[in-house]
XYZ file of N, CA and C in Angstrom:
678
model
N 7.470 8.621 -9.884
C 6.190 8.584 -10.685
C 5.163 7.899 -9.820
N 4.127 8.710 -9.537
C 2.879 8.162 -8.752
C 2.157 7.265 -9.666
N 1.576 6.065 -8.957
C 0.856 5.027 -9.659
C -0.713 5.171 -9.123
N -1.565 5.108 -10.151
C -2.973 5.116 -9.901
C -3.463 3.758 -10.155
N -4.442 3.279 -9.399
C -5.083 2.041 -9.543
C -6.583 2.345 -9.995
N -7.070 1.968 -11.137
C -8.341 2.391 -11.670
C -9.351 1.293 -11.643
N -10.349 1.387 -10.866
C -11.446 0.338 -10.784
C -12.782 0.886 -11.463
N -12.789 0.708 -12.851
C -13.807 1.329 -13.747
C -14.272 0.259 -14.641
N -15.602 -0.077 -14.807
C -16.074 -1.201 -15.665
C -16.539 -0.633 -17.014
N -16.514 0.688 -17.204
C -16.894 1.201 -18.528
C -15.571 1.413 -19.310
N -15.432 0.484 -20.418
C -13.989 0.603 -21.215
C -13.644 1.938 -21.696
N -14.757 2.664 -22.153
C -14.433 4.057 -22.805
C -13.944 4.982 -21.769
N -14.712 4.988 -20.563
C -14.213 5.898 -19.540
C -12.730 5.486 -18.984
N -12.605 4.281 -18.818
C -11.370 3.670 -18.359
C -10.330 4.124 -19.252
N -10.488 3.962 -20.644
C -9.425 4.400 -21.429
C -9.075 5.796 -21.454
N -10.058 6.615 -21.306
C -10.037 8.049 -21.332
C -9.176 8.528 -20.276
N -9.462 8.000 -18.966
C -8.879 8.246 -17.710
C -7.402 7.812 -17.832
N -7.162 6.641 -18.395
C -5.818 6.167 -18.427
C -4.929 7.043 -19.338
N -5.460 7.383 -20.571
C -4.733 8.166 -21.393
C -4.447 9.566 -20.892
N -5.402 10.175 -20.217
C -5.278 11.420 -19.650
C -4.187 11.498 -18.490
N -4.329 10.496 -17.750
C -3.361 10.399 -16.503
C -2.049 10.145 -16.934
N -1.776 9.218 -17.927
C -0.496 9.034 -18.497
C 0.167 10.223 -19.158
N -0.733 11.174 -19.710
C -0.211 12.379 -20.253
C 0.378 13.396 -19.274
N -0.191 13.150 -18.108
C 0.135 14.018 -16.908
C 1.325 13.371 -16.042
N 1.854 12.274 -16.573
C 3.042 11.706 -15.922
C 2.690 10.505 -14.883
N 1.520 10.232 -14.805
C 1.029 9.169 -13.783
C 1.195 7.812 -14.500
N 1.536 6.802 -13.649
C 1.383 5.447 -14.168
C 0.066 4.975 -13.812
N -0.637 4.160 -14.630
C -1.936 3.699 -14.283
C -2.094 2.224 -14.529
N -2.554 1.615 -13.520
C -3.017 0.095 -13.485
C -4.446 0.007 -13.587
N -5.154 -0.728 -14.406
C -6.579 -0.861 -14.350
C -6.903 -2.316 -13.956
N -8.067 -2.380 -13.247
C -8.481 -3.766 -12.806
C -8.773 -4.628 -14.023
N -8.475 -5.809 -13.872
C -8.840 -6.869 -14.888
C -9.849 -7.802 -14.494
N -9.904 -8.152 -13.239
C -10.787 -9.153 -12.652
C -11.589 -8.497 -11.638
N -12.973 -8.056 -11.826
C -13.681 -7.313 -10.789
C -14.093 -8.150 -9.620
N -13.748 -9.485 -9.614
C -13.882 -10.361 -8.378
C -12.753 -10.336 -7.632
N -11.570 -9.803 -8.024
C -10.318 -9.876 -7.239
C -9.657 -8.428 -7.202
N -10.570 -7.533 -6.861
C -9.983 -6.071 -6.783
C -8.940 -5.967 -5.743
N -9.073 -6.515 -4.607
C -8.126 -6.338 -3.455
C -6.754 -6.903 -3.813
N -6.838 -8.185 -4.423
C -5.541 -8.791 -4.858
C -4.786 -8.045 -5.958
N -5.595 -7.515 -6.817
C -4.832 -6.683 -7.875
C -4.463 -5.353 -7.205
N -5.148 -4.772 -6.346
C -4.676 -3.601 -5.574
C -3.408 -3.781 -4.945
N -3.214 -4.867 -4.376
C -1.924 -5.342 -3.496
C -0.875 -5.408 -4.615
N -1.150 -6.096 -5.708
C -0.065 -6.408 -6.728
C 0.330 -5.147 -7.398
N -0.520 -4.261 -7.408
C -0.365 -2.860 -8.113
C 0.465 -1.895 -7.054
N 0.059 -1.998 -5.792
C 0.700 -1.187 -4.829
C 0.693 0.342 -5.324
N -0.517 0.826 -5.511
C -0.625 2.234 -6.088
C -0.520 3.237 -5.001
N -0.401 4.612 -5.439
C -0.481 5.712 -4.453
C -1.919 6.252 -4.365
N -2.748 5.906 -5.209
C -4.170 6.438 -5.320
C -5.089 5.489 -5.959
N -6.265 5.302 -5.506
C -7.281 4.424 -6.000
C -8.389 5.414 -6.652
N -8.734 5.111 -7.916
C -9.975 5.617 -8.622
C -11.000 4.600 -8.602
N -12.246 4.901 -7.892
C -13.090 3.720 -7.747
C -14.552 4.108 -8.203
N -14.945 3.329 -9.208
C -16.468 3.604 -9.550
C -17.299 2.802 -8.416
N -18.595 3.240 -8.485
C -19.484 2.550 -7.333
C -20.252 1.342 -7.998
N -20.824 1.524 -9.177
C -21.527 0.456 -9.868
C -20.537 -0.567 -10.539
N -20.248 -1.740 -9.953
C -19.284 -2.557 -10.599
C -19.975 -3.974 -10.600
N -19.304 -4.845 -11.454
C -19.694 -6.300 -11.440
C -19.431 -6.917 -10.079
N -20.100 -7.979 -9.701
C -19.849 -8.672 -8.525
C -20.189 -7.913 -7.256
N -19.319 -7.053 -6.832
C -19.461 -6.250 -5.624
C -19.391 -4.695 -6.047
N -19.983 -3.842 -5.300
C -20.031 -2.402 -5.663
C -18.777 -1.835 -4.963
N -18.479 -0.598 -5.463
C -17.359 0.116 -5.019
C -17.302 0.321 -3.616
N -18.468 0.550 -2.813
C -18.400 0.641 -1.390
C -17.736 -0.606 -0.698
N -18.067 -1.832 -1.193
C -17.532 -3.025 -0.706
C -16.050 -3.015 -0.881
N -15.505 -2.610 -2.043
C -14.046 -2.736 -2.277
C -13.372 -1.753 -1.514
N -14.031 -0.613 -1.390
C -13.369 0.541 -0.515
C -13.193 0.100 1.030
N -14.196 -0.526 1.536
C -14.131 -1.016 2.876
C -13.086 -2.202 2.992
N -12.916 -2.950 1.938
C -12.051 -4.046 2.076
C -10.528 -3.427 2.083
N -10.387 -2.490 1.048
C -8.997 -1.816 1.015
C -8.774 -1.134 2.356
N -9.691 -0.510 2.915
C -9.461 0.311 4.177
C -8.964 -0.652 5.396
N -9.296 -1.912 5.210
C -8.896 -2.759 6.281
C -7.298 -2.865 6.257
N -6.706 -2.655 5.137
C -5.383 -2.970 5.051
C -4.509 -1.775 4.632
N -5.098 -0.709 4.221
C -4.396 0.498 3.701
C -5.158 1.801 3.940
N -4.221 2.907 4.113
C -4.878 4.182 4.089
C -4.593 4.945 2.841
N -4.336 4.199 1.714
C -4.198 4.810 0.497
C -5.380 5.609 0.091
N -5.104 6.842 -0.522
C -6.335 7.578 -0.691
C -7.199 7.019 -1.794
N -8.611 7.105 -1.600
C -9.453 6.530 -2.562
C -10.476 7.675 -3.144
N -10.455 7.821 -4.519
C -11.362 8.814 -5.026
C -12.477 8.211 -5.828
N -13.781 8.416 -5.208
C -14.854 7.731 -6.014
C -15.287 8.424 -7.245
N -15.605 7.778 -8.318
C -16.216 8.260 -9.510
C -17.391 7.604 -9.858
N -18.582 8.362 -9.801
C -19.872 7.866 -10.030
C -20.878 8.824 -10.489
N -21.846 8.213 -11.450
C -22.990 9.004 -11.665
C -24.093 9.045 -10.720
N -23.910 8.257 -9.634
C -24.860 8.249 -8.469
C -24.406 9.212 -7.455
N -24.559 10.502 -7.920
C -24.086 11.663 -7.200
C -24.920 12.365 -6.138
N -26.048 11.698 -5.728
C -26.839 12.297 -4.714
C -26.235 12.335 -3.485
N -26.669 13.059 -2.593
C -26.110 13.249 -1.079
C -25.959 11.959 -0.479
N -26.897 11.021 -0.661
C -26.795 9.818 0.032
C -25.578 8.922 -0.424
N -25.299 8.900 -1.647
C -24.136 8.191 -2.143
C -22.978 8.746 -1.772
N -22.913 10.129 -1.813
C -21.604 10.915 -1.426
C -21.277 10.670 0.034
N -22.288 10.671 0.925
C -22.111 10.382 2.232
C -21.745 8.942 2.598
N -22.380 7.976 1.836
C -22.000 6.540 2.012
C -20.483 6.394 1.631
N -20.168 7.007 0.532
C -18.795 6.955 0.103
C -17.684 7.322 1.108
N -18.111 8.428 1.745
C -17.227 9.041 2.844
C -17.300 8.227 4.059
N -18.378 7.584 4.339
C -18.403 6.711 5.510
C -17.678 5.417 5.335
N -17.560 4.932 4.122
C -16.885 3.739 3.781
C -15.399 3.974 3.773
N -14.909 5.293 3.862
C -13.466 5.431 3.924
C -12.881 6.258 2.679
N -13.703 6.764 1.754
C -13.224 7.535 0.626
C -12.810 8.858 0.975
N -11.827 9.431 0.157
C -11.215 10.632 0.585
C -11.867 11.801 -0.273
N -12.544 11.433 -1.425
C -13.097 12.452 -2.213
C -14.114 11.842 -3.275
N -14.896 12.543 -3.944
C -16.009 12.181 -4.785
C -16.072 13.072 -6.037
N -15.974 12.356 -7.211
C -16.177 13.196 -8.439
C -17.567 12.648 -9.116
N -18.361 13.440 -9.514
C -19.608 13.107 -10.156
C -19.352 12.917 -11.679
N -19.898 11.763 -12.301
C -19.929 11.682 -13.678
C -21.173 12.397 -14.199
N -21.114 12.922 -15.438
C -19.949 13.184 -16.206
C -19.045 14.160 -15.572
N -17.696 14.106 -15.627
C -16.906 15.053 -14.971
C -15.884 15.564 -16.062
N -15.547 16.766 -15.704
C -14.362 17.338 -16.537
C -13.079 16.832 -16.139
N -12.260 16.334 -17.248
C -11.077 15.636 -16.954
C -10.055 16.469 -16.226
N -10.052 17.827 -16.483
C -9.060 18.695 -15.924
C -9.534 18.800 -14.278
N -10.664 18.783 -14.107
C -11.098 18.719 -12.580
C -10.553 17.418 -11.979
N -10.856 16.334 -12.675
C -10.391 15.059 -12.040
C -8.914 15.012 -11.858
N -8.115 15.541 -12.737
C -6.624 15.620 -12.542
C -6.315 16.479 -11.358
N -6.954 17.644 -11.226
C -6.699 18.478 -10.143
C -7.035 17.837 -8.747
N -8.128 17.142 -8.785
C -8.574 16.363 -7.526
C -7.390 15.280 -7.171
N -6.829 14.600 -8.292
C -5.829 13.563 -8.057
C -4.704 14.132 -7.512
N -4.211 15.356 -8.036
C -2.990 15.981 -7.617
C -3.096 16.416 -6.147
N -4.318 16.999 -5.786
C -4.512 17.649 -4.488
C -4.505 16.496 -3.392
N -5.046 15.289 -3.791
C -5.113 14.193 -2.829
C -3.664 13.602 -2.588
N -2.955 13.512 -3.769
C -1.479 13.165 -3.632
C -0.669 14.144 -2.868
N -0.902 15.357 -2.970
C -0.089 16.336 -2.107
C -0.429 16.204 -0.705
N -1.645 15.989 -0.405
C -2.049 15.877 0.972
C -1.572 14.598 1.629
N -1.574 13.626 0.768
C -1.235 12.227 1.379
C 0.197 11.820 1.458
N 1.010 12.394 0.651
C 2.494 11.906 0.586
C 3.403 13.005 0.705
N 4.591 12.624 1.238
C 5.713 13.453 1.369
C 6.658 13.158 0.148
N 6.110 12.890 -1.138
C 6.833 12.693 -2.278
C 7.830 11.409 -2.058
N 7.196 10.440 -1.436
C 7.921 9.155 -1.231
C 7.649 8.265 -2.414
N 8.795 7.545 -2.768
C 8.659 6.552 -3.867
C 8.373 5.205 -3.372
N 8.264 4.981 -1.982
C 7.954 3.656 -1.544
C 6.488 3.342 -1.782
N 6.297 2.187 -2.169
C 4.870 1.626 -2.455
C 4.129 1.848 -1.056
N 2.827 2.233 -0.833
C 2.054 2.430 0.282
C 2.008 1.230 1.050
N 1.720 0.032 0.429
C 1.462 -1.202 1.034
C 2.307 -2.303 0.544
N 2.942 -2.981 1.392
C 3.684 -4.198 0.821
C 3.125 -5.405 1.593
N 2.972 -6.641 0.776
C 2.248 -7.710 1.372
C 3.205 -8.978 1.190
N 3.206 -9.876 2.234
C 3.847 -11.074 2.131
C 3.153 -12.118 3.132
N 2.852 -13.256 2.503
C 2.275 -14.194 3.281
C 0.944 -13.793 4.025
N 0.328 -12.802 3.466
C -0.872 -12.342 4.123
C -0.707 -11.253 5.208
N 0.624 -10.854 5.379
C 0.909 -9.668 6.182
C 1.025 -8.484 5.489
N 0.530 -7.380 5.921
C 0.552 -6.062 5.302
C 1.289 -5.072 6.060
N 2.375 -4.532 5.363
C 3.200 -3.516 5.921
C 2.612 -2.149 5.266
N 2.153 -1.211 5.982
C 1.677 -0.101 5.482
C 2.678 1.080 5.849
N 3.213 1.533 4.735
C 4.319 2.589 4.963
C 3.751 4.035 5.361
N 2.484 4.239 5.184
C 1.787 5.383 5.616
C 1.870 5.697 7.045
N 1.421 4.584 7.801
C 1.384 4.865 9.211
C 2.304 3.817 10.067
N 3.188 3.143 9.278
C 4.307 2.336 9.833
C 3.634 1.129 10.661
N 2.570 0.686 10.073
C 1.938 -0.463 10.727
C 2.081 -1.727 10.141
N 1.928 -2.925 10.829
C 1.911 -4.252 10.238
C 0.699 -4.879 10.645
N -0.204 -5.433 9.805
C -1.337 -6.169 10.102
C -1.314 -7.685 9.489
N -1.884 -8.404 10.224
C -1.985 -9.931 9.762
C -3.229 -10.548 10.535
N -4.076 -11.133 9.502
C -5.279 -11.663 10.094
C -6.340 -10.607 10.667
N -6.140 -9.424 10.091
C -7.048 -8.317 10.729
C -6.522 -7.674 11.968
N -5.481 -8.284 12.566
C -4.872 -7.700 13.818
C -3.611 -6.957 13.578
N -3.559 -5.761 14.222
C -2.496 -4.906 14.153
C -1.248 -5.350 15.079
N -0.054 -5.429 14.573
C 1.123 -6.014 15.187
C 1.981 -4.591 15.595
N 2.146 -4.203 16.832
C 2.927 -3.125 17.139
C 4.465 -3.387 16.978
N 4.968 -2.313 16.298
C 6.483 -2.534 15.999
C 7.226 -1.231 16.613
N 8.445 -1.549 17.097
C 9.307 -0.438 17.383
C 9.734 0.182 16.090
N 10.316 1.438 16.279
C 10.780 2.241 15.205
C 11.860 1.396 14.463
N 12.736 0.819 15.078
C 13.773 -0.025 14.491
C 13.265 -1.231 13.850
N 12.376 -1.915 14.401
C 11.747 -3.057 13.937
C 11.128 -2.825 12.615
N 10.321 -1.707 12.614
C 9.638 -1.265 11.368
C 10.602 -1.081 10.270
N 11.740 -0.341 10.517
C 12.658 -0.103 9.452
C 13.428 -1.261 8.961
N 13.761 -2.221 9.977
C 14.388 -3.450 9.512
C 13.374 -4.155 8.500
N 12.106 -4.321 8.971
C 11.093 -5.193 8.111
C 10.909 -4.436 6.758
N 10.885 -3.074 6.765
C 10.616 -2.409 5.527
C 11.843 -2.593 4.607
N 13.011 -2.665 5.108
C 14.186 -2.800 4.206
C 14.122 -4.271 3.626
N 13.792 -5.186 4.458
C 13.716 -6.623 3.943
C 12.633 -6.887 2.997
N 11.484 -6.249 3.266
C 10.403 -6.343 2.272
C 10.613 -5.626 0.975
N 11.378 -4.573 1.043
C 11.717 -3.818 -0.211
C 12.637 -4.642 -1.035
N 13.322 -5.600 -0.384
C 14.389 -6.424 -1.145
C 13.941 -7.824 -0.972
N 12.479 -8.206 -1.112
C 12.008 -9.489 -0.866
C 12.652 -10.507 -1.830
N 13.183 -11.547 -1.431
C 13.795 -12.492 -2.324
C 15.315 -12.213 -2.510
N 15.818 -11.253 -1.892
C 17.273 -10.949 -1.872
C 17.771 -10.937 -0.549
N 19.090 -11.393 -0.413
C 19.574 -11.375 0.934
C 20.131 -9.936 1.314
N 19.799 -9.409 2.374
C 20.157 -8.090 2.787
C 21.207 -8.288 4.034
N 22.437 -7.729 3.722
C 23.510 -7.971 4.661
C 23.193 -7.166 5.835
N 23.866 -7.620 7.005
C 23.655 -6.897 8.348
C 24.267 -5.504 8.165
N 25.400 -5.413 7.350
C 25.846 -4.007 7.227
C 24.970 -3.003 6.565
N 24.194 -3.506 5.498
C 23.065 -2.772 4.937
C 22.098 -2.354 5.831
N 21.602 -3.336 6.698
C 20.523 -2.976 7.729
C 21.029 -1.971 8.682
N 22.112 -2.074 9.066
C 22.703 -1.124 9.990
C 22.833 0.418 9.402
N 23.228 0.256 8.177
C 23.579 1.494 7.373
C 21.975 2.131 7.295
N 21.032 1.349 7.022
C 19.654 1.919 6.847
C 19.243 2.511 8.130
N 19.633 2.010 9.283
C 19.226 2.484 10.509
C 20.029 3.775 10.896
N 21.328 3.772 10.554
C 22.120 4.885 10.607
C 21.769 6.097 10.024
N 21.052 5.898 8.790
C 20.575 7.061 8.029
C 19.578 7.978 8.719
N 18.844 7.272 9.671
C 18.019 7.957 10.606
C 18.720 8.621 11.849
N 18.062 8.695 12.835
C 18.629 9.294 14.078
C 19.048 8.313 15.109
N 19.204 7.058 14.595
C 19.521 5.997 15.570
C 20.894 5.236 15.192
N 21.718 5.195 16.095
C 23.077 4.430 15.858
C 22.874 2.961 16.468
N 23.219 1.977 15.690
C 23.019 0.669 16.163
C 24.481 -0.049 15.870
N 24.716 -0.969 16.695
C 25.956 -1.831 16.575
C 25.394 -3.159 16.242
N 26.392 -4.119 15.997
C 26.011 -5.561 15.658
C 24.997 -6.124 16.783
N 25.395 -5.986 18.217
C 24.531 -6.637 19.074
C 23.143 -5.990 19.099
N 23.068 -4.703 18.861
C 21.623 -4.008 18.905
C 20.921 -4.645 17.734
N 21.528 -4.755 16.545
C 20.747 -5.154 15.284
C 20.204 -6.634 15.657
N 21.153 -7.407 16.240
C 20.628 -8.856 16.498
C 19.496 -8.867 17.496
N 19.579 -8.043 18.542
C 18.465 -7.988 19.412
C 17.200 -7.522 18.763
N 17.178 -6.515 17.942
C 15.951 -5.999 17.297
C 15.429 -7.026 16.270
N 16.266 -7.761 15.557
C 15.817 -8.746 14.568
C 15.225 -9.866 15.339
N 15.787 -10.305 16.524
C 15.237 -11.379 17.428
C 13.899 -10.988 17.943
N 13.661 -9.704 18.398
C 12.454 -9.181 18.868
C 11.338 -9.194 17.711
N 11.802 -8.839 16.585
C 10.873 -8.777 15.498
C 10.456 -10.108 15.035
N 11.376 -11.128 15.025
C 10.990 -12.412 14.657
C 9.988 -13.080 15.674
N 10.279 -12.793 16.890
C 9.406 -13.245 18.007
C 8.001 -12.784 17.836
N 7.820 -11.465 17.456
C 6.513 -10.879 17.348
C 5.806 -11.482 16.078
N 6.586 -11.807 15.098
C 5.981 -12.461 13.876
C 5.478 -13.828 14.095
N 6.369 -14.666 14.994
C 5.980 -15.933 15.212
C 4.780 -15.940 16.089
N 4.739 -15.100 17.116
C 3.568 -15.057 18.079
C 2.229 -14.787 17.357
N 2.279 -14.031 16.266
C 1.044 -13.761 15.608
C 0.703 -14.656 14.507
N 1.595 -15.774 14.434
C 1.229 -16.687 13.350
C 2.098 -16.712 12.150
N 3.342 -16.169 12.141
C 4.111 -16.024 11.040
C 5.577 -16.447 11.264
N 5.698 -17.745 11.534
C 7.049 -18.421 11.744
C 7.864 -18.383 10.485
N 9.224 -18.165 10.754
C 10.036 -18.264 9.548
C 9.750 -17.287 8.521
N 9.167 -16.068 8.991
C 9.039 -14.968 8.015
C 10.279 -14.331 7.604
N 11.261 -14.424 8.494
C 12.596 -13.811 8.168
C 13.526 -14.915 8.343
N 14.315 -15.189 7.187
C 15.277 -16.385 7.247
C 16.792 -15.738 7.401
N 17.530 -16.487 8.132
C 18.944 -16.126 8.240
C 19.787 -16.810 7.191
N 20.666 -16.120 6.404
C 21.636 -16.704 5.668
C 22.976 -16.498 6.312
N 23.497 -17.586 6.978
C 24.711 -17.440 7.669
C 25.810 -16.939 7.070
N 26.555 -15.742 7.562
C 27.727 -15.296 6.914
C 27.263 -14.169 5.899
N 25.945 -14.110 5.583
C 25.487 -13.220 4.485
C 24.584 -12.120 5.047
N 23.430 -12.542 5.711
C 22.505 -11.601 6.227
C 21.152 -12.247 6.425
N 20.200 -11.528 6.028
C 18.730 -11.848 6.232
C 17.960 -11.720 5.069
N 16.862 -12.510 4.866
C 16.102 -12.457 3.740
C 14.658 -12.895 4.003
N 13.730 -12.304 3.219
C 12.402 -12.686 3.252
C 12.188 -13.396 1.854
N 11.991 -14.652 1.815
C 11.908 -15.489 0.617
C 10.620 -15.168 -0.054
N 10.789 -15.256 -1.438
C 9.519 -14.944 -2.200
C 8.594 -16.008 -2.094
N 8.862 -17.329 -1.902
C 8.037 -18.388 -1.690
C 8.390 -19.044 -0.496
N 7.478 -19.525 0.317
C 7.669 -20.274 1.502
C 7.079 -21.666 1.492
């Protein structure tokens, strides 16, 4: 099931969109604190964002640019400010499409479905996962921390993805090796140890010591709280 994150301050419009989207099989999270849009976006981990332009505190352009710093999740603007200048501004800020208010709900759903088809290979993995301010983007297999991109090898990315998917749970070495075997890469115990060691060193170098903990005789874990 795809999840949408709705940033709309008109309760009537928000309720209508949420009801319609759910009837089409989407899960919908709506923003509750317009001063913490990015934090709620991360907590939601949606596949697509529906963003109004005129909002309390900061406008949709601001939040779009903030989300773009950490994620390539598709963003669809909804606004009554539909002149060419606003459309161009939205696209320049990183939006993927624009729907003018008032809009036909059928058109909105069609736009959402088209964006999802173009953006995902029907993956159920959340587009962005966060821990201790580090953001793992499953769309382009990148890790960012403090605004800096950390280059990961293919195996390092897959190891970190598995650990973050199971945050707070110990992941055995056998499960990690099996996860890598599912791809085109065969690894043995020594290879896994080397890859985990390199990944840890990269995390420590960028300011994330202790990001991955070892549970001796059990495996590795990313703790929920550090």
